[in-house]
Amino acid sequence: MGKQRFLCLLAALAMAAALCGTCPGEDSAQPAAGGAQLPAGEKYVALTFDDGPKAGTTDVLLDGLLERRASATFFLIGRQIEANQALVERMAAEGHQVGNHAWNHTRLEGADAALIAGEVGQTDRLLRELLGPGEYWVRPPYGGVDETVRGTVTVPMVKWSVDPRDWESLNADQVVQAVMEAVEPNSIILLHDIYPSSVEAALRLVDRLRQEGYELVTVRELLALNGIKPENGVLYCSGDH
């Protein structure tokens, strides 16, 4: 992390004292009211990856991110962690944010509290056993939440603001084009590290985004840079709302 970025993070964390709400289109959406401002001219985005870890693709992605010194956020399916422990440990060791994508990729919206607690809690316990104490934020599978989800999940939740539907096209060129057409400062970009085409697209996107003046940060960093203090059970779709 460069000195300027580190100082920005410290300043944002020190000033964070505001509340943030749900995503556009969600009921009872609340605008963010962050206390900090991004430095003039600075542009930050968060690359996020769902449905891993997976040997043969996640490791290639980590290699490319390390080479480029780029940060990302990984939301992991719990049942896939045990067979890929080394990849998960590497994510954390290399400075990426590690999060929870439920145990079986089960849709949480519409589920009862017991199912939600089981899906999220089982994955959280495994992450704590593997990586140690910490707060492993949740990305609800399919991005849907309701009042039961909000009342059951005890950490911040993360959706996205840019979705190139990489799982549908499986075409790196199309994914890169879709992201570059939609991206803006504070975007949270959704990709999946289980597809070779998505990994290729992600690494090309790091290069393209930097050419456009963007810096790649984790979701936790993105919110902090906007002066947002994450709240448990709240769904965040971008760095500013």
JSON list of C-alpha atoms in Angstrom, two decimals:
[
{"chain": "A", "resi": 1, "resn": "MET", "atom": "CA", "xyz": [0.00, 0.00, 0.00]},
{"chain": "A", "resi": 2, "resn": "GLY", "atom": "CA", "xyz": [1.45, 3.39, -1.00]},
{"chain": "A", "resi": 3, "resn": "LYS", "atom": "CA", "xyz": [2.07, 6.08, 1.58]},
{"chain": "A", "resi": 4, "resn": "GLN", "atom": "CA", "xyz": [-0.62, 8.40, 0.18]},
{"chain": "A", "resi": 5, "resn": "ARG", "atom": "CA", "xyz": [-3.25, 5.65, 0.16]},
{"chain": "A", "resi": 6, "resn": "PHE", "atom": "CA", "xyz": [-2.31, 4.60, 3.69]},
{"chain": "A", "resi": 7, "resn": "LEU", "atom": "CA", "xyz": [-2.65, 8.15, 4.99]},
{"chain": "A", "resi": 8, "resn": "CYS", "atom": "CA", "xyz": [-6.01, 8.50, 3.26]},
{"chain": "A", "resi": 9, "resn": "LEU", "atom": "CA", "xyz": [-7.24, 5.33, 4.92]},
{"chain": "A", "resi": 10, "resn": "LEU", "atom": "CA", "xyz": [-6.11, 6.48, 8.35]},
{"chain": "A", "resi": 11, "resn": "ALA", "atom": "CA", "xyz": [-7.82, 9.83, 7.89]},
{"chain": "A", "resi": 12, "resn": "ALA", "atom": "CA", "xyz": [-11.04, 8.25, 6.67]},
{"chain": "A", "resi": 13, "resn": "LEU", "atom": "CA", "xyz": [-11.11, 5.72, 9.49]},
{"chain": "A", "resi": 14, "resn": "ALA", "atom": "CA", "xyz": [-10.54, 8.45, 12.05]},
{"chain": "A", "resi": 15, "resn": "MET", "atom": "CA", "xyz": [-13.37, 10.57, 10.67]},
{"chain": "A", "resi": 16, "resn": "ALA", "atom": "CA", "xyz": [-15.88, 7.78, 10.04]},
{"chain": "A", "resi": 17, "resn": "ALA", "atom": "CA", "xyz": [-18.92, 8.41, 12.18]},
{"chain": "A", "resi": 18, "resn": "ALA", "atom": "CA", "xyz": [-21.91, 8.14, 9.92]},
{"chain": "A", "resi": 19, "resn": "LEU", "atom": "CA", "xyz": [-24.61, 5.71, 8.91]},
{"chain": "A", "resi": 20, "resn": "CYS", "atom": "CA", "xyz": [-25.23, 3.98, 5.63]},
{"chain": "A", "resi": 21, "resn": "GLY", "atom": "CA", "xyz": [-28.32, 2.27, 4.28]},
{"chain": "A", "resi": 22, "resn": "THR", "atom": "CA", "xyz": [-29.46, -0.30, 1.84]},
{"chain": "A", "resi": 23, "resn": "CYS", "atom": "CA", "xyz": [-28.96, -0.45, -1.89]},
{"chain": "A", "resi": 24, "resn": "PRO", "atom": "CA", "xyz": [-30.98, 1.32, -4.57]},
{"chain": "A", "resi": 25, "resn": "GLY", "atom": "CA", "xyz": [-34.18, -0.62, -5.12]},
{"chain": "A", "resi": 26, "resn": "GLU", "atom": "CA", "xyz": [-34.21, -2.02, -1.58]},
{"chain": "A", "resi": 27, "resn": "ASP", "atom": "CA", "xyz": [-37.00, -1.10, 0.81]},
{"chain": "A", "resi": 28, "resn": "SER", "atom": "CA", "xyz": [-36.23, 1.68, 3.30]},
{"chain": "A", "resi": 29, "resn": "ALA", "atom": "CA", "xyz": [-33.13, 2.75, 1.44]},
{"chain": "A", "resi": 30, "resn": "GLN", "atom": "CA", "xyz": [-31.07, 5.27, 3.33]},
{"chain": "A", "resi": 31, "resn": "PRO", "atom": "CA", "xyz": [-28.41, 7.52, 1.79]},
{"chain": "A", "resi": 32, "resn": "ALA", "atom": "CA", "xyz": [-24.92, 7.40, 3.22]},
{"chain": "A", "resi": 33, "resn": "ALA", "atom": "CA", "xyz": [-23.85, 10.39, 5.28]},
{"chain": "A", "resi": 34, "resn": "GLY", "atom": "CA", "xyz": [-20.11, 9.87, 5.54]},
{"chain": "A", "resi": 35, "resn": "GLY", "atom": "CA", "xyz": [-18.03, 12.32, 7.53]},
{"chain": "A", "resi": 36, "resn": "ALA", "atom": "CA", "xyz": [-14.93, 12.09, 5.35]},
{"chain": "A", "resi": 37, "resn": "GLN", "atom": "CA", "xyz": [-14.35, 13.17, 1.78]},
{"chain": "A", "resi": 38, "resn": "LEU", "atom": "CA", "xyz": [-12.17, 11.46, -0.80]},
{"chain": "A", "resi": 39, "resn": "PRO", "atom": "CA", "xyz": [-9.11, 13.47, -1.81]},
{"chain": "A", "resi": 40, "resn": "ALA", "atom": "CA", "xyz": [-9.80, 15.59, -4.89]},
{"chain": "A", "resi": 41, "resn": "GLY", "atom": "CA", "xyz": [-9.07, 13.66, -8.05]},
{"chain": "A", "resi": 42, "resn": "GLU", "atom": "CA", "xyz": [-8.81, 10.29, -6.33]},
{"chain": "A", "resi": 43, "resn": "LYS", "atom": "CA", "xyz": [-10.91, 7.45, -7.76]},
{"chain": "A", "resi": 44, "resn": "TYR", "atom": "CA", "xyz": [-11.37, 4.14, -5.94]},
{"chain": "A", "resi": 45, "resn": "VAL", "atom": "CA", "xyz": [-13.22, 0.94, -6.86]},
{"chain": "A", "resi": 46, "resn": "ALA", "atom": "CA", "xyz": [-13.51, -2.51, -5.32]},
{"chain": "A", "resi": 47, "resn": "LEU", "atom": "CA", "xyz": [-13.18, -5.73, -7.30]},
{"chain": "A", "resi": 48, "resn": "THR", "atom": "CA", "xyz": [-15.12, -8.52, -5.60]},
{"chain": "A", "resi": 49, "resn": "PHE", "atom": "CA", "xyz": [-15.22, -12.22, -6.37]},
{"chain": "A", "resi": 50, "resn": "ASP", "atom": "CA", "xyz": [-17.92, -14.75, -5.51]},
{"chain": "A", "resi": 51, "resn": "ASP", "atom": "CA", "xyz": [-18.31, -18.54, -5.43]},
{"chain": "A", "resi": 52, "resn": "GLY", "atom": "CA", "xyz": [-14.68, -19.55, -4.77]},
{"chain": "A", "resi": 53, "resn": "PRO", "atom": "CA", "xyz": [-12.25, -20.65, -3.75]},
{"chain": "A", "resi": 54, "resn": "LYS", "atom": "CA", "xyz": [-11.45, -22.95, -6.65]},
{"chain": "A", "resi": 55, "resn": "ALA", "atom": "CA", "xyz": [-8.09, -24.50, -7.47]},
{"chain": "A", "resi": 56, "resn": "GLY", "atom": "CA", "xyz": [-6.93, -23.71, -10.98]},
{"chain": "A", "resi": 57, "resn": "THR", "atom": "CA", "xyz": [-8.65, -20.33, -11.20]},
{"chain": "A", "resi": 58, "resn": "THR", "atom": "CA", "xyz": [-8.45, -18.61, -7.81]},
{"chain": "A", "resi": 59, "resn": "ASP", "atom": "CA", "xyz": [-4.71, -19.29, -7.63]},
{"chain": "A", "resi": 60, "resn": "VAL", "atom": "CA", "xyz": [-4.18, -17.79, -11.09]},
{"chain": "A", "resi": 61, "resn": "LEU", "atom": "CA", "xyz": [-6.14, -14.72, -10.02]},
{"chain": "A", "resi": 62, "resn": "LEU", "atom": "CA", "xyz": [-4.11, -14.35, -6.84]},
{"chain": "A", "resi": 63, "resn": "ASP", "atom": "CA", "xyz": [-0.89, -14.60, -8.84]},
{"chain": "A", "resi": 64, "resn": "GLY", "atom": "CA", "xyz": [-2.05, -11.82, -11.15]},
{"chain": "A", "resi": 65, "resn": "LEU", "atom": "CA", "xyz": [-3.24, -9.58, -8.34]},
{"chain": "A", "resi": 66, "resn": "LEU", "atom": "CA", "xyz": [0.03, -10.03, -6.49]},
{"chain": "A", "resi": 67, "resn": "GLU", "atom": "CA", "xyz": [2.02, -9.18, -9.59]},
{"chain": "A", "resi": 68, "resn": "ARG", "atom": "CA", "xyz": [-0.05, -6.01, -9.99]},
{"chain": "A", "resi": 69, "resn": "ARG", "atom": "CA", "xyz": [-0.14, -5.19, -6.26]},
{"chain": "A", "resi": 70, "resn": "ALA", "atom": "CA", "xyz": [-3.92, -4.92, -6.44]},
{"chain": "A", "resi": 71, "resn": "SER", "atom": "CA", "xyz": [-6.36, -5.57, -3.61]},
{"chain": "A", "resi": 72, "resn": "ALA", "atom": "CA", "xyz": [-9.66, -7.44, -3.91]},
{"chain": "A", "resi": 73, "resn": "THR", "atom": "CA", "xyz": [-12.45, -8.89, -1.78]},
{"chain": "A", "resi": 74, "resn": "PHE", "atom": "CA", "xyz": [-13.39, -12.58, -1.89]},
{"chain": "A", "resi": 75, "resn": "PHE", "atom": "CA", "xyz": [-16.76, -13.93, -0.75]},
{"chain": "A", "resi": 76, "resn": "LEU", "atom": "CA", "xyz": [-16.30, -17.65, -0.19]},
{"chain": "A", "resi": 77, "resn": "ILE", "atom": "CA", "xyz": [-18.72, -20.57, -0.26]},
{"chain": "A", "resi": 78, "resn": "GLY", "atom": "CA", "xyz": [-18.19, -22.37, 3.02]},
{"chain": "A", "resi": 79, "resn": "ARG", "atom": "CA", "xyz": [-18.28, -25.95, 1.77]},
{"chain": "A", "resi": 80, "resn": "GLN", "atom": "CA", "xyz": [-15.43, -25.18, -0.64]},
{"chain": "A", "resi": 81, "resn": "ILE", "atom": "CA", "xyz": [-13.04, -23.78, 1.94]},
{"chain": "A", "resi": 82, "resn": "GLU", "atom": "CA", "xyz": [-11.70, -26.95, 3.57]},
{"chain": "A", "resi": 83, "resn": "ALA", "atom": "CA", "xyz": [-10.33, -28.38, 0.31]},
{"chain": "A", "resi": 84, "resn": "ASN", "atom": "CA", "xyz": [-8.75, -25.02, -0.56]},
{"chain": "A", "resi": 85, "resn": "GLN", "atom": "CA", "xyz": [-7.42, -23.84, 2.78]},
{"chain": "A", "resi": 86, "resn": "ALA", "atom": "CA", "xyz": [-4.07, -22.76, 1.35]},
{"chain": "A", "resi": 87, "resn": "LEU", "atom": "CA", "xyz": [-5.81, -20.42, -1.10]},
{"chain": "A", "resi": 88, "resn": "VAL", "atom": "CA", "xyz": [-7.86, -18.84, 1.68]},
{"chain": "A", "resi": 89, "resn": "GLU", "atom": "CA", "xyz": [-4.81, -18.37, 3.87]},
{"chain": "A", "resi": 90, "resn": "ARG", "atom": "CA", "xyz": [-3.01, -16.82, 0.93]},
{"chain": "A", "resi": 91, "resn": "MET", "atom": "CA", "xyz": [-5.85, -14.34, 0.34]},
{"chain": "A", "resi": 92, "resn": "ALA", "atom": "CA", "xyz": [-5.57, -13.07, 3.88]},
{"chain": "A", "resi": 93, "resn": "ALA", "atom": "CA", "xyz": [-1.77, -13.09, 3.92]},
{"chain": "A", "resi": 94, "resn": "GLU", "atom": "CA", "xyz": [-1.62, -11.02, 0.72]},
{"chain": "A", "resi": 95, "resn": "GLY", "atom": "CA", "xyz": [-3.92, -8.34, 2.08]},
{"chain": "A", "resi": 96, "resn": "HIS", "atom": "CA", "xyz": [-7.23, -9.20, 0.44]},
{"chain": "A", "resi": 97, "resn": "GLN", "atom": "CA", "xyz": [-10.50, -8.99, 2.34]},
{"chain": "A", "resi": 98, "resn": "VAL", "atom": "CA", "xyz": [-12.09, -12.39, 2.95]},
{"chain": "A", "resi": 99, "resn": "GLY", "atom": "CA", "xyz": [-15.85, -12.67, 3.32]},
{"chain": "A", "resi": 100, "resn": "ASN", "atom": "CA", "xyz": [-18.72, -15.12, 3.66]},
{"chain": "A", "resi": 101, "resn": "HIS", "atom": "CA", "xyz": [-21.00, -16.25, 0.80]},
{"chain": "A", "resi": 102, "resn": "ALA", "atom": "CA", "xyz": [-22.97, -18.79, 2.87]},
{"chain": "A", "resi": 103, "resn": "TRP", "atom": "CA", "xyz": [-22.21, -22.49, 3.21]},
{"chain": "A", "resi": 104, "resn": "ASN", "atom": "CA", "xyz": [-24.15, -23.85, 0.25]},
{"chain": "A", "resi": 105, "resn": "HIS", "atom": "CA", "xyz": [-24.81, -20.68, -1.78]},
{"chain": "A", "resi": 106, "resn": "THR", "atom": "CA", "xyz": [-28.37, -20.87, -0.47]},
{"chain": "A", "resi": 107, "resn": "ARG", "atom": "CA", "xyz": [-30.72, -17.95, -1.15]},
{"chain": "A", "resi": 108, "resn": "LEU", "atom": "CA", "xyz": [-31.15, -16.22, 2.21]},
{"chain": "A", "resi": 109, "resn": "GLU", "atom": "CA", "xyz": [-33.98, -13.91, 1.20]},
{"chain": "A", "resi": 110, "resn": "GLY", "atom": "CA", "xyz": [-37.22, -15.62, 2.17]},
{"chain": "A", "resi": 111, "resn": "ALA", "atom": "CA", "xyz": [-35.50, -18.18, 4.41]},
{"chain": "A", "resi": 112, "resn": "ASP", "atom": "CA", "xyz": [-36.20, -18.53, 8.12]},
{"chain": "A", "resi": 113, "resn": "ALA", "atom": "CA", "xyz": [-33.78, -17.27, 10.74]},
{"chain": "A", "resi": 114, "resn": "ALA", "atom": "CA", "xyz": [-32.53, -20.76, 11.62]},
{"chain": "A", "resi": 115, "resn": "LEU", "atom": "CA", "xyz": [-31.49, -21.50, 8.03]},
{"chain": "A", "resi": 116, "resn": "ILE", "atom": "CA", "xyz": [-29.83, -18.11, 7.65]},
{"chain": "A", "resi": 117, "resn": "ALA", "atom": "CA", "xyz": [-27.94, -18.51, 10.91]},
{"chain": "A", "resi": 118, "resn": "GLY", "atom": "CA", "xyz": [-26.77, -21.96, 9.88]},
{"chain": "A", "resi": 119, "resn": "GLU", "atom": "CA", "xyz": [-25.62, -21.01, 6.40]},
{"chain": "A", "resi": 120, "resn": "VAL", "atom": "CA", "xyz": [-23.79, -17.90, 7.55]},
{"chain": "A", "resi": 121, "resn": "GLY", "atom": "CA", "xyz": [-22.66, -19.16, 10.95]},
{"chain": "A", "resi": 122, "resn": "GLN", "atom": "CA", "xyz": [-21.08, -22.39, 9.72]},
{"chain": "A", "resi": 123, "resn": "THR", "atom": "CA", "xyz": [-18.98, -20.51, 7.18]},
{"chain": "A", "resi": 124, "resn": "ASP", "atom": "CA", "xyz": [-18.06, -17.83, 9.71]},
{"chain": "A", "resi": 125, "resn": "ARG", "atom": "CA", "xyz": [-16.86, -20.43, 12.22]},
{"chain": "A", "resi": 126, "resn": "LEU", "atom": "CA", "xyz": [-14.68, -22.11, 9.64]},
{"chain": "A", "resi": 127, "resn": "LEU", "atom": "CA", "xyz": [-13.14, -18.81, 8.57]},
{"chain": "A", "resi": 128, "resn": "ARG", "atom": "CA", "xyz": [-12.39, -17.97, 12.20]},
{"chain": "A", "resi": 129, "resn": "GLU", "atom": "CA", "xyz": [-10.77, -21.36, 12.74]},
{"chain": "A", "resi": 130, "resn": "LEU", "atom": "CA", "xyz": [-8.63, -20.92, 9.64]},
{"chain": "A", "resi": 131, "resn": "LEU", "atom": "CA", "xyz": [-7.80, -17.21, 9.71]},
{"chain": "A", "resi": 132, "resn": "GLY", "atom": "CA", "xyz": [-8.37, -16.25, 13.34]},
{"chain": "A", "resi": 133, "resn": "PRO", "atom": "CA", "xyz": [-10.72, -13.75, 14.99]},
{"chain": "A", "resi": 134, "resn": "GLY", "atom": "CA", "xyz": [-12.13, -11.08, 12.78]},
{"chain": "A", "resi": 135, "resn": "GLU", "atom": "CA", "xyz": [-15.25, -9.77, 11.10]},
{"chain": "A", "resi": 136, "resn": "TYR", "atom": "CA", "xyz": [-16.04, -11.70, 7.93]},
{"chain": "A", "resi": 137, "resn": "TRP", "atom": "CA", "xyz": [-18.61, -9.66, 6.03]},
{"chain": "A", "resi": 138, "resn": "VAL", "atom": "CA", "xyz": [-21.42, -11.42, 4.19]},
{"chain": "A", "resi": 139, "resn": "ARG", "atom": "CA", "xyz": [-22.49, -11.28, 0.57]},
{"chain": "A", "resi": 140, "resn": "PRO", "atom": "CA", "xyz": [-25.97, -12.86, 0.46]},
{"chain": "A", "resi": 141, "resn": "PRO", "atom": "CA", "xyz": [-26.18, -15.28, -2.47]},
{"chain": "A", "resi": 142, "resn": "TYR", "atom": "CA", "xyz": [-28.11, -13.65, -5.35]},
{"chain": "A", "resi": 143, "resn": "GLY", "atom": "CA", "xyz": [-27.87, -10.32, -3.49]},
{"chain": "A", "resi": 144, "resn": "GLY", "atom": "CA", "xyz": [-31.32, -10.50, -1.92]},
{"chain": "A", "resi": 145, "resn": "VAL", "atom": "CA", "xyz": [-32.09, -9.58, 1.69]},
{"chain": "A", "resi": 146, "resn": "ASP", "atom": "CA", "xyz": [-35.22, -9.06, 3.75]},
{"chain": "A", "resi": 147, "resn": "GLU", "atom": "CA", "xyz": [-35.96, -8.10, 7.33]},
{"chain": "A", "resi": 148, "resn": "THR", "atom": "CA", "xyz": [-35.19, -11.61, 8.59]},
{"chain": "A", "resi": 149, "resn": "VAL", "atom": "CA", "xyz": [-31.78, -11.55, 6.92]},
{"chain": "A", "resi": 150, "resn": "ARG", "atom": "CA", "xyz": [-31.05, -8.06, 8.29]},
{"chain": "A", "resi": 151, "resn": "GLY", "atom": "CA", "xyz": [-32.05, -9.15, 11.77]},
{"chain": "A", "resi": 152, "resn": "THR", "atom": "CA", "xyz": [-30.05, -12.39, 11.70]},
{"chain": "A", "resi": 153, "resn": "VAL", "atom": "CA", "xyz": [-26.75, -11.46, 10.06]},
{"chain": "A", "resi": 154, "resn": "THR", "atom": "CA", "xyz": [-24.47, -9.88, 12.66]},
{"chain": "A", "resi": 155, "resn": "VAL", "atom": "CA", "xyz": [-21.91, -8.29, 10.32]},
{"chain": "A", "resi": 156, "resn": "PRO", "atom": "CA", "xyz": [-22.13, -5.79, 7.44]},
{"chain": "A", "resi": 157, "resn": "MET", "atom": "CA", "xyz": [-23.40, -7.16, 4.12]},
{"chain": "A", "resi": 158, "resn": "VAL", "atom": "CA", "xyz": [-22.17, -6.32, 0.63]},
{"chain": "A", "resi": 159, "resn": "LYS", "atom": "CA", "xyz": [-23.97, -6.32, -2.71]},
{"chain": "A", "resi": 160, "resn": "TRP", "atom": "CA", "xyz": [-22.58, -4.62, -5.86]},
{"chain": "A", "resi": 161, "resn": "SER", "atom": "CA", "xyz": [-23.18, -1.72, -8.24]},
{"chain": "A", "resi": 162, "resn": "VAL", "atom": "CA", "xyz": [-21.60, -3.15, -11.41]},
{"chain": "A", "resi": 163, "resn": "ASP", "atom": "CA", "xyz": [-22.58, -6.63, -12.62]},
{"chain": "A", "resi": 164, "resn": "PRO", "atom": "CA", "xyz": [-21.19, -7.67, -16.04]},
{"chain": "A", "resi": 165, "resn": "ARG", "atom": "CA", "xyz": [-22.89, -11.10, -15.76]},
{"chain": "A", "resi": 166, "resn": "ASP", "atom": "CA", "xyz": [-19.58, -12.83, -16.35]},
{"chain": "A", "resi": 167, "resn": "TRP", "atom": "CA", "xyz": [-21.13, -16.20, -15.53]},
{"chain": "A", "resi": 168, "resn": "GLU", "atom": "CA", "xyz": [-23.49, -15.81, -18.47]},
{"chain": "A", "resi": 169, "resn": "SER", "atom": "CA", "xyz": [-21.18, -14.73, -21.28]},
{"chain": "A", "resi": 170, "resn": "LEU", "atom": "CA", "xyz": [-17.99, -16.54, -20.17]},
{"chain": "A", "resi": 171, "resn": "ASN", "atom": "CA", "xyz": [-16.30, -14.09, -22.51]},
{"chain": "A", "resi": 172, "resn": "ALA", "atom": "CA", "xyz": [-13.45, -11.95, -21.17]},
{"chain": "A", "resi": 173, "resn": "ASP", "atom": "CA", "xyz": [-13.80, -9.28, -23.86]},
{"chain": "A", "resi": 174, "resn": "GLN", "atom": "CA", "xyz": [-17.50, -8.80, -23.13]},
{"chain": "A", "resi": 175, "resn": "VAL", "atom": "CA", "xyz": [-16.91, -8.68, -19.38]},
{"chain": "A", "resi": 176, "resn": "VAL", "atom": "CA", "xyz": [-14.19, -6.05, -19.67]},
{"chain": "A", "resi": 177, "resn": "GLN", "atom": "CA", "xyz": [-16.35, -3.94, -21.99]},
{"chain": "A", "resi": 178, "resn": "ALA", "atom": "CA", "xyz": [-19.40, -4.18, -19.72]},
{"chain": "A", "resi": 179, "resn": "VAL", "atom": "CA", "xyz": [-17.45, -3.14, -16.64]},
{"chain": "A", "resi": 180, "resn": "MET", "atom": "CA", "xyz": [-15.66, -0.25, -18.33]},
{"chain": "A", "resi": 181, "resn": "GLU", "atom": "CA", "xyz": [-18.97, 1.09, -19.64]},
{"chain": "A", "resi": 182, "resn": "ALA", "atom": "CA", "xyz": [-20.59, 1.02, -16.20]},
{"chain": "A", "resi": 183, "resn": "VAL", "atom": "CA", "xyz": [-17.79, 1.74, -13.74]},
{"chain": "A", "resi": 184, "resn": "GLU", "atom": "CA", "xyz": [-17.57, 4.98, -11.83]},
{"chain": "A", "resi": 185, "resn": "PRO", "atom": "CA", "xyz": [-15.78, 6.08, -8.66]},
{"chain": "A", "resi": 186, "resn": "ASN", "atom": "CA", "xyz": [-16.84, 4.02, -5.62]},
{"chain": "A", "resi": 187, "resn": "SER", "atom": "CA", "xyz": [-18.20, 1.12, -7.70]},
{"chain": "A", "resi": 188, "resn": "ILE", "atom": "CA", "xyz": [-18.29, -2.37, -6.25]},
{"chain": "A", "resi": 189, "resn": "ILE", "atom": "CA", "xyz": [-17.74, -4.74, -9.17]},
{"chain": "A", "resi": 190, "resn": "LEU", "atom": "CA", "xyz": [-19.08, -8.30, -9.12]},
{"chain": "A", "resi": 191, "resn": "LEU", "atom": "CA", "xyz": [-17.06, -11.11, -10.71]},
{"chain": "A", "resi": 192, "resn": "HIS", "atom": "CA", "xyz": [-16.64, -14.85, -10.11]},
{"chain": "A", "resi": 193, "resn": "ASP", "atom": "CA", "xyz": [-13.21, -16.41, -9.65]},
{"chain": "A", "resi": 194, "resn": "ILE", "atom": "CA", "xyz": [-14.39, -19.88, -10.65]},
{"chain": "A", "resi": 195, "resn": "TYR", "atom": "CA", "xyz": [-14.32, -19.12, -14.39]},
{"chain": "A", "resi": 196, "resn": "PRO", "atom": "CA", "xyz": [-11.05, -18.80, -16.37]},
{"chain": "A", "resi": 197, "resn": "SER", "atom": "CA", "xyz": [-12.67, -16.12, -18.55]},
{"chain": "A", "resi": 198, "resn": "SER", "atom": "CA", "xyz": [-13.54, -14.07, -15.47]},
{"chain": "A", "resi": 199, "resn": "VAL", "atom": "CA", "xyz": [-10.02, -14.32, -14.10]},
{"chain": "A", "resi": 200, "resn": "GLU", "atom": "CA", "xyz": [-8.63, -13.15, -17.44]},
{"chain": "A", "resi": 201, "resn": "ALA", "atom": "CA", "xyz": [-11.13, -10.29, -17.49]},
{"chain": "A", "resi": 202, "resn": "ALA", "atom": "CA", "xyz": [-10.35, -9.30, -13.91]},
{"chain": "A", "resi": 203, "resn": "LEU", "atom": "CA", "xyz": [-6.62, -8.94, -14.51]},
{"chain": "A", "resi": 204, "resn": "ARG", "atom": "CA", "xyz": [-7.22, -6.99, -17.70]},
{"chain": "A", "resi": 205, "resn": "LEU", "atom": "CA", "xyz": [-9.61, -4.78, -15.76]},
{"chain": "A", "resi": 206, "resn": "VAL", "atom": "CA", "xyz": [-6.99, -4.01, -13.13]},
{"chain": "A", "resi": 207, "resn": "ASP", "atom": "CA", "xyz": [-4.72, -2.72, -15.90]},
{"chain": "A", "resi": 208, "resn": "ARG", "atom": "CA", "xyz": [-7.50, -0.81, -17.69]},
{"chain": "A", "resi": 209, "resn": "LEU", "atom": "CA", "xyz": [-8.88, 0.75, -14.53]},
{"chain": "A", "resi": 210, "resn": "ARG", "atom": "CA", "xyz": [-5.47, 1.97, -13.50]},
{"chain": "A", "resi": 211, "resn": "GLN", "atom": "CA", "xyz": [-4.99, 3.49, -16.92]},
{"chain": "A", "resi": 212, "resn": "GLU", "atom": "CA", "xyz": [-8.21, 5.40, -16.24]},
{"chain": "A", "resi": 213, "resn": "GLY", "atom": "CA", "xyz": [-6.85, 6.66, -12.91]},
{"chain": "A", "resi": 214, "resn": "TYR", "atom": "CA", "xyz": [-8.58, 4.21, -10.56]},
{"chain": "A", "resi": 215, "resn": "GLU", "atom": "CA", "xyz": [-7.04, 2.59, -7.49]},
{"chain": "A", "resi": 216, "resn": "LEU", "atom": "CA", "xyz": [-8.17, -0.93, -6.49]},
{"chain": "A", "resi": 217, "resn": "VAL", "atom": "CA", "xyz": [-9.09, -1.35, -2.82]},
{"chain": "A", "resi": 218, "resn": "THR", "atom": "CA", "xyz": [-11.06, -3.77, -0.65]},
{"chain": "A", "resi": 219, "resn": "VAL", "atom": "CA", "xyz": [-14.69, -3.10, 0.18]},
{"chain": "A", "resi": 220, "resn": "ARG", "atom": "CA", "xyz": [-13.72, -2.36, 3.78]},
{"chain": "A", "resi": 221, "resn": "GLU", "atom": "CA", "xyz": [-11.21, 0.22, 2.55]},
{"chain": "A", "resi": 222, "resn": "LEU", "atom": "CA", "xyz": [-13.68, 1.70, 0.07]},
{"chain": "A", "resi": 223, "resn": "LEU", "atom": "CA", "xyz": [-16.24, 2.43, 2.77]},
{"chain": "A", "resi": 224, "resn": "ALA", "atom": "CA", "xyz": [-13.58, 3.82, 5.09]},
{"chain": "A", "resi": 225, "resn": "LEU", "atom": "CA", "xyz": [-12.31, 6.15, 2.39]},
{"chain": "A", "resi": 226, "resn": "ASN", "atom": "CA", "xyz": [-15.84, 7.56, 2.16]},
{"chain": "A", "resi": 227, "resn": "GLY", "atom": "CA", "xyz": [-16.09, 8.05, 5.91]},
{"chain": "A", "resi": 228, "resn": "ILE", "atom": "CA", "xyz": [-18.67, 5.27, 6.32]},
{"chain": "A", "resi": 229, "resn": "LYS", "atom": "CA", "xyz": [-18.78, 3.27, 9.53]},
{"chain": "A", "resi": 230, "resn": "PRO", "atom": "CA", "xyz": [-20.21, -0.13, 8.50]},
{"chain": "A", "resi": 231, "resn": "GLU", "atom": "CA", "xyz": [-23.20, -1.32, 10.48]},
{"chain": "A", "resi": 232, "resn": "ASN", "atom": "CA", "xyz": [-24.22, -4.89, 11.20]},
{"chain": "A", "resi": 233, "resn": "GLY", "atom": "CA", "xyz": [-27.11, -6.15, 9.11]},
{"chain": "A", "resi": 234, "resn": "VAL", "atom": "CA", "xyz": [-26.89, -3.27, 6.62]},
{"chain": "A", "resi": 235, "resn": "LEU", "atom": "CA", "xyz": [-26.42, -3.97, 2.90]},
{"chain": "A", "resi": 236, "resn": "TYR", "atom": "CA", "xyz": [-23.86, -1.83, 1.04]},
{"chain": "A", "resi": 237, "resn": "CYS", "atom": "CA", "xyz": [-23.90, -1.61, -2.76]},
{"chain": "A", "resi": 238, "resn": "SER", "atom": "CA", "xyz": [-21.12, 0.89, -3.41]},
{"chain": "A", "resi": 239, "resn": "GLY", "atom": "CA", "xyz": [-18.57, 3.01, -1.61]},
{"chain": "A", "resi": 240, "resn": "ASP", "atom": "CA", "xyz": [-21.01, 5.87, -1.09]},
{"chain": "A", "resi": 241, "resn": "HIS", "atom": "CA", "xyz": [-24.34, 4.14, -0.48]}
]
